[in-house]
XYZ file of C-alpha atoms in Angstrom:
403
model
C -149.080 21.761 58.314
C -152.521 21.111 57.439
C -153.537 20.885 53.864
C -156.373 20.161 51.136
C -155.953 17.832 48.116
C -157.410 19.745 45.307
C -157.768 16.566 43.133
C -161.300 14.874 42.578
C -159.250 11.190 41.902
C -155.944 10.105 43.061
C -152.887 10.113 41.046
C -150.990 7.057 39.959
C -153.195 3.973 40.846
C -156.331 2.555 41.372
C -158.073 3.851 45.002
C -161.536 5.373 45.183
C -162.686 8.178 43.426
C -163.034 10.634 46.521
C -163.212 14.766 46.989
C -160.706 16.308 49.066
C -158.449 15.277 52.049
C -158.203 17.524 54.983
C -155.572 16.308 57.859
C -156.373 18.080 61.567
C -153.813 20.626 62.750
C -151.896 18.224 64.809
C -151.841 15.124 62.026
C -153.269 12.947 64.197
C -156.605 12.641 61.851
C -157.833 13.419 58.047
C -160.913 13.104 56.671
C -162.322 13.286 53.317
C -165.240 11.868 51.205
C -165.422 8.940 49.264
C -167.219 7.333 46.250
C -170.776 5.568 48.156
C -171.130 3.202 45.370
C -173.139 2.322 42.452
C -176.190 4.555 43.676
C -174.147 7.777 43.667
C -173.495 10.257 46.265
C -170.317 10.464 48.759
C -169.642 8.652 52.147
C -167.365 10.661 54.779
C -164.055 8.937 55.947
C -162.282 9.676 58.676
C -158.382 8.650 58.711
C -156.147 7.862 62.002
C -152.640 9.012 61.412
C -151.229 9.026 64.745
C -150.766 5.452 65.465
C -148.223 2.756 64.377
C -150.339 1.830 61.065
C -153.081 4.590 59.149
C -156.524 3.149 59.330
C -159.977 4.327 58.265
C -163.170 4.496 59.868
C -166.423 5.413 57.574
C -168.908 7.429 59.008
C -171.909 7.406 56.606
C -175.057 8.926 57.194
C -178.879 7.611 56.431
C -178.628 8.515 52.968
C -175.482 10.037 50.483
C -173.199 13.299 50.646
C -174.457 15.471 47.739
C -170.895 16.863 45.671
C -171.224 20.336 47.656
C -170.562 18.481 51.174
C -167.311 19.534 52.904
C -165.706 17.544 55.681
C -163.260 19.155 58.352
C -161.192 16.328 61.096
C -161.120 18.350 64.368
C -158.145 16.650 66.973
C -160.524 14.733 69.266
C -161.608 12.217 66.074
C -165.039 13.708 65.460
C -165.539 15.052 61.747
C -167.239 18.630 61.169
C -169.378 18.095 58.315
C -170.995 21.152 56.023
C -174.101 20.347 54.094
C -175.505 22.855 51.726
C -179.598 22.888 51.140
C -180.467 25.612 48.790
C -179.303 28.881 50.249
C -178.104 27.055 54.051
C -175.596 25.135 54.949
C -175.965 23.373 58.088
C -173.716 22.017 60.015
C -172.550 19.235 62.522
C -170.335 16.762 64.102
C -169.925 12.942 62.614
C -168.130 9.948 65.023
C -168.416 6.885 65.283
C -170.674 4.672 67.073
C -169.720 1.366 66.813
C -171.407 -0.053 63.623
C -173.290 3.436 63.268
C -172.350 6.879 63.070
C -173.308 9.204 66.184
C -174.081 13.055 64.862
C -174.404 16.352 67.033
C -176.401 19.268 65.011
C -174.433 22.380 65.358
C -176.567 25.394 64.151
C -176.887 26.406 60.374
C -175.897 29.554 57.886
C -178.119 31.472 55.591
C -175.937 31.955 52.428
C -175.604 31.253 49.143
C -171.954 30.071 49.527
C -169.669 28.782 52.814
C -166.266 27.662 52.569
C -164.482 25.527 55.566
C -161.150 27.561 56.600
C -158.103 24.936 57.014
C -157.993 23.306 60.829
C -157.067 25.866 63.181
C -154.218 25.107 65.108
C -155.561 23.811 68.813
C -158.256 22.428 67.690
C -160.768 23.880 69.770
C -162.679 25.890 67.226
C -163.278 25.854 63.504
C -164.392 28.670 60.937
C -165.602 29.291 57.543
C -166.232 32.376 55.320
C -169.175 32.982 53.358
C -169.926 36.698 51.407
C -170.747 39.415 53.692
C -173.458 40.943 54.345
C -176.169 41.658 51.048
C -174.873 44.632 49.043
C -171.452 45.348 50.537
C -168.756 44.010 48.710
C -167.342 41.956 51.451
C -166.456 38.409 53.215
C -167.682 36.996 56.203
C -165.427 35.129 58.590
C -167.863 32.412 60.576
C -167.236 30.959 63.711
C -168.786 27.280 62.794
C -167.610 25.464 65.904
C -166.520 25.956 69.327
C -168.323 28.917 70.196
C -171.062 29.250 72.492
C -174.365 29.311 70.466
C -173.955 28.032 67.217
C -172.579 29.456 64.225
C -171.490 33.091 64.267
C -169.948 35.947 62.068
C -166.641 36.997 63.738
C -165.321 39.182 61.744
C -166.183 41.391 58.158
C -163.236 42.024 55.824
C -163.716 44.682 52.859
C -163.710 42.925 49.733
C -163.642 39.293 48.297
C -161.696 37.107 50.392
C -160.112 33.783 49.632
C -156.795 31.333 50.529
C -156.819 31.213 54.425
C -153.397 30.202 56.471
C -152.911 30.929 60.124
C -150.059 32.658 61.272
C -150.241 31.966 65.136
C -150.166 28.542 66.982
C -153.444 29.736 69.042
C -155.592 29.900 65.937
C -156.224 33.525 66.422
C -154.569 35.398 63.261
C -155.860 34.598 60.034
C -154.383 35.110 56.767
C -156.433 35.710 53.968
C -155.882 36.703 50.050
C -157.987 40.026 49.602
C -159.123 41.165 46.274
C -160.145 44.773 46.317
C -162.540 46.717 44.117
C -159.627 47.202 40.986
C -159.090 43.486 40.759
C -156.127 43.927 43.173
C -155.297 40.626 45.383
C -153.327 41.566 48.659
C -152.863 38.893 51.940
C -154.298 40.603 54.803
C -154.345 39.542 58.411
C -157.421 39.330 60.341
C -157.693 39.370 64.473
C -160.377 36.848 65.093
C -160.832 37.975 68.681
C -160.681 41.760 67.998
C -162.372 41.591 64.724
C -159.305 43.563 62.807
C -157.736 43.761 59.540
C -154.484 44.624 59.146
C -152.544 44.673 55.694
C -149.405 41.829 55.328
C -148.450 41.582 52.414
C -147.745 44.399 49.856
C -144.383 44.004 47.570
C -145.443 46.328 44.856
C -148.266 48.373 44.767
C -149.496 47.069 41.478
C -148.531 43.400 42.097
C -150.925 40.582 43.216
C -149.289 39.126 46.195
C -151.084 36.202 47.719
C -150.044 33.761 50.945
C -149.766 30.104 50.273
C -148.159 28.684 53.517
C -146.986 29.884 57.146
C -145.032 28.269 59.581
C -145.486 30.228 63.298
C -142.353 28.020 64.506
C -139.713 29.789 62.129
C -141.553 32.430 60.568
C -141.293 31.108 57.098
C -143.820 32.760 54.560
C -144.280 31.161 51.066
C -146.041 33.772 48.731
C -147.169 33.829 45.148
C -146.399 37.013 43.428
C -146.266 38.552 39.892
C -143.872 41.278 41.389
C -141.221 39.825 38.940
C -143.339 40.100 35.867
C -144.539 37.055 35.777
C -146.535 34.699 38.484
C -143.665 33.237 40.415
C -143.118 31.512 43.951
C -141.200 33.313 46.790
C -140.545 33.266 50.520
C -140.066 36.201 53.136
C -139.827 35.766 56.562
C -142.610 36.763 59.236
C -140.985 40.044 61.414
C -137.840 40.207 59.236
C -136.611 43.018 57.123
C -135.090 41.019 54.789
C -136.851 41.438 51.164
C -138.946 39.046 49.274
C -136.567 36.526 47.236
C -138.270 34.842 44.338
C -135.347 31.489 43.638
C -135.314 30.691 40.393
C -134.959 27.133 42.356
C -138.876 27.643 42.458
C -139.213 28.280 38.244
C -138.146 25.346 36.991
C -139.338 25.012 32.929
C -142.015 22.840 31.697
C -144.155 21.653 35.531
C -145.901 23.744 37.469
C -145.187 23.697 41.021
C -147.365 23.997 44.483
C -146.355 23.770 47.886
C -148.365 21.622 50.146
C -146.882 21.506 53.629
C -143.780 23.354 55.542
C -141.610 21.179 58.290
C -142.733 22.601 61.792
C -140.965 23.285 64.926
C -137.980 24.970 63.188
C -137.490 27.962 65.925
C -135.739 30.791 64.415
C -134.548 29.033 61.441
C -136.364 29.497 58.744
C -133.743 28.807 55.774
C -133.877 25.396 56.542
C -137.068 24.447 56.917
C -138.295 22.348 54.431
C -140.828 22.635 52.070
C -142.808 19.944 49.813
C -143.819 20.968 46.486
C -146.708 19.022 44.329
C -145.032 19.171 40.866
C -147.437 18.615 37.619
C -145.502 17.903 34.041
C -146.392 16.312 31.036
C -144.481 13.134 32.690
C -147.234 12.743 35.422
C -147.133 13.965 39.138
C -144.855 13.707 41.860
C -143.033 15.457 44.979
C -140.415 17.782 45.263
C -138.601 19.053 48.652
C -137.495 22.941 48.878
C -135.189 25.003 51.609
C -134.736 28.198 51.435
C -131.130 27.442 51.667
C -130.701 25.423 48.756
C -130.651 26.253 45.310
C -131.870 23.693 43.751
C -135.051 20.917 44.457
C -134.796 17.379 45.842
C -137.114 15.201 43.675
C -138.625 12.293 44.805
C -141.058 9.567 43.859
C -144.424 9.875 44.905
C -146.231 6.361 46.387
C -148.477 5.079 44.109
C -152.170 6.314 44.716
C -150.822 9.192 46.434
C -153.780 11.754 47.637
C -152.261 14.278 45.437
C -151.425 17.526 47.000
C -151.879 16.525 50.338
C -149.025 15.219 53.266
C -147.282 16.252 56.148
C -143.727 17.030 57.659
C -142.786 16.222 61.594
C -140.502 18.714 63.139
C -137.820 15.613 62.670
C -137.707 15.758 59.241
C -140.175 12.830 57.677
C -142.369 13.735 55.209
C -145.677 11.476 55.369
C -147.694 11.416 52.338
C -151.496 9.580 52.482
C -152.501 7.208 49.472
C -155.252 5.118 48.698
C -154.935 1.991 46.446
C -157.360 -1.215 45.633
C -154.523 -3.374 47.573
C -154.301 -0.581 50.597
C -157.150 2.062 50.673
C -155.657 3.347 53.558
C -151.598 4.245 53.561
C -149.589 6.465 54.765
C -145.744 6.376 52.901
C -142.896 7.698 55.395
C -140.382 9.485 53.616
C -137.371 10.372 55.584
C -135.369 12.961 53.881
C -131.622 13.909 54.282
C -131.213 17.666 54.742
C -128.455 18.475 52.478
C -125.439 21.120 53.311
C -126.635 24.421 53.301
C -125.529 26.545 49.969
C -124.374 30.475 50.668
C -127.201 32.432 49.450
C -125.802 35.481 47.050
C -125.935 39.359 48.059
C -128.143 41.173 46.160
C -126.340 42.898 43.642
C -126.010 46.627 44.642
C -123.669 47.826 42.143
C -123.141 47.466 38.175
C -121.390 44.506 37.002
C -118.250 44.486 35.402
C -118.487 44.681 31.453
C -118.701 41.294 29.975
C -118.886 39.686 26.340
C -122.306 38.225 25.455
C -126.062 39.950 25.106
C -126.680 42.980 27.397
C -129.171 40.960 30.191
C -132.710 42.563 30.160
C -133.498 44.775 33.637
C -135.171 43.549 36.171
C -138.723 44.385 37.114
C -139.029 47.444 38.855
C -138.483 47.943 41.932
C -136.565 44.199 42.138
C -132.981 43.281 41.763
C -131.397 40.320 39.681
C -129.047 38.367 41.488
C -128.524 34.819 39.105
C -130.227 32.679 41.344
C -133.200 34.646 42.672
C -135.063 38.279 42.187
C -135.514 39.730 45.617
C -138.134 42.186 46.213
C -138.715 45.128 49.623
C -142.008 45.213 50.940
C -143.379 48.475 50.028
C -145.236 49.890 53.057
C -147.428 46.778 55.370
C -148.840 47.600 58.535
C -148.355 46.243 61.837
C -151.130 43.572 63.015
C -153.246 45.009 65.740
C -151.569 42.827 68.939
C -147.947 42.230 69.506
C -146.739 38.930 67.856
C -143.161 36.387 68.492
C -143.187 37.121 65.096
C -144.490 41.082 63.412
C -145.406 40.966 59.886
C -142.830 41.731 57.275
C -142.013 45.450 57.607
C -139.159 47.334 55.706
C -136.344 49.706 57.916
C -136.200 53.514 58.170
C -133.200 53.366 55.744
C -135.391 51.738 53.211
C -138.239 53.775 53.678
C -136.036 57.004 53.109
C -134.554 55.503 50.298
């Protein structure tokens, strides 16, 4: 799973000030930008992952990366790099050249903002969105690389459109958090080779229901919802009819919790694939490990310098999370962790409970039902995706829709 550090300085311990850290679809490269020194500016940094020890390779340019540069690692080791000049952003690929840094011009886009998508999975192309066109309140998808004359608008979704996680391993449906003209914020799908929208996610119809991560292997969807009542962490399952749960696993008291990256290549299983959590206290930062299955997190230590919010599972099980020290600026800790017996996971309660002694419990929001360890939600009404998938969006049955 591919992800973005959201920090400006790593946690815990002495590396380089740097902005971001993107790794490639496959893991087998990262990139991200780094302080250039005394005189200011940023230096882009590309990472190897794939072999026996993590190493870095600068690729700086004839002069510094202003703060609105964005760096993308693309499978085959070159670096897509965005540079914004008043209203464009232009474009092109950094690699390295022995004690230089070779770079192929792509094309350039007229707008006042872009924003890099995450890698698609393949590799072979990469896309941005930027606001649609002038006076219609909508979002450009861009084609930035790998088509077949420069940078190009694939596709126009209504409204303001942010988030971006793809739901396919061919890098053709993308996932995107859609905020309508009433301030509503729903995850849509978008067909990047027809150009479609479909709707995906819809628990309540006055909820904001946004997609954080996606894993194609299992179908595993991790969503952020205020369906409960309050903003809360849940999973569903792509093509499933089972509801939205929201554990209370996921709202533990006093840190705030995101997820970062989901274990691939869990076929059909998604209750135990894991997922790593970046959790933020008042005792500092560090990592914590989530299955649906469990009831409860796995906390562990984060490595010192760690690139906070940013790591990767392998289908076996091993978490890898980058860091960056003054002793190592270039590490990569390998964190092997047990998979612990699955726990039952409770029935939704369908009928009153007995009478017992102690405070009346309050109800649970509507539309969602209590069950002690988790509030589970049914989709509403969501919309197929315009071509057949392994996995169809989340859908509810014809029992539940009569009922």
């Amino acid at each position: 799973m591919t992800v973005c550090a959201d920090d400006t300085v790593p946690g815990g311990g002495g590396g380089a000030a740097y902005t971001g850290f993107t790794i490639a679809a496959d893991g087998s490269y990262a990139a991200r930008l780094t302080a250039a020194g005394q005189g200011g500016g940023w230096t882009p940094e590309r990472w190897t992952l794939d072999g026996p020890e993590p190493y870095a390779v600068p690729l700086p340019g004839p002069r510094p990366e202003g703060p609105g540069t964005q760096v993308l690692p693309l499978p085959d080791g070159r670096v897509l790099i965005c540079r914004r000049a008043a209203d464009r952003h232009h474009l092109a690929l950094l690699y390295p050249t022995g004690p230089c840094t070779g770079e192929l011009p792509l094309g350039s886009v007229e707008s006042g903002r872009l924003t890099l998508l995450p890698p698609a999975p393949g590799g072979l192309a990469a896309y941005a969105l930027s606001p649609g066109r002038p006076g219609a309140e909508s979002t450009a998808v861009w084609l930035v690389h790998g088509g077949s004359y420069g940078p190009e608008p694939v596709a126009e979704v209504p409204g303001r459109c942010s988030g971006g996680t793809w739901l396919d391993g061919e890098g053709r449906l993308l996932a995107l958090d859609r905020t309508d003209a009433s301030g509503r914020t729903k995850a849509v799908v978008v067909d990047l080779e027809r150009g479609e929208v479909s709707p995906l996610l819809q628990i309540t119809d006055d909820s904001d229901d946004r997609l954080l991560l996606a894993d194609p292997d299992s179908g595993l969807l991790i969503v952020r919802s205020d369906a409960p009542g309050e903003t809360r962490l849940g999973w569903g399952v792509l093509g499933s009819h089972r509801p939205v749960r929201f554990p209370e696993a996921l709202r533990p008291q006093g840190v705030a919790l995101t997820p970062f990256a989901v274990q691939p290549g869990q076929a059909l299983v998604p209750e135990g694939c894991a997922v790593a959590l970046r959790v933020d206290g008042p005792n500092g930062t560090w990592v914590a490990v989530w299955r649906p299955a469990q009831r409860r997190l796995q906390h562990l230590a984060a490595p010192r310098g760690w690139l906070r919010g940013s790591g990767l599972w392998t289908a076996g099980g091993e978490l890898r999370l980058p860091y960056s020290t003054g002793h190592t600026p270039c590490g990569l800790a390998r964190i092997a962790v047990p998979c612990p017996e699955p726990e039952p996971l409770p029935r939704p309660r369908t009928e009153p409970a007995a009478e017992q002694a102690g405070p009346v419990p309050q109800a649970p929001p509507a539309g969602g039902e209590e069950t002690g360890s988790f509030t589970v939600f049914t989709l509403r009404s969501v919309a197929r995706p315009p071509i057949p998938l392994r996995h169809a969006p989340l859908t509810r049955t014809s029992a539940e829709r009569r009922s």
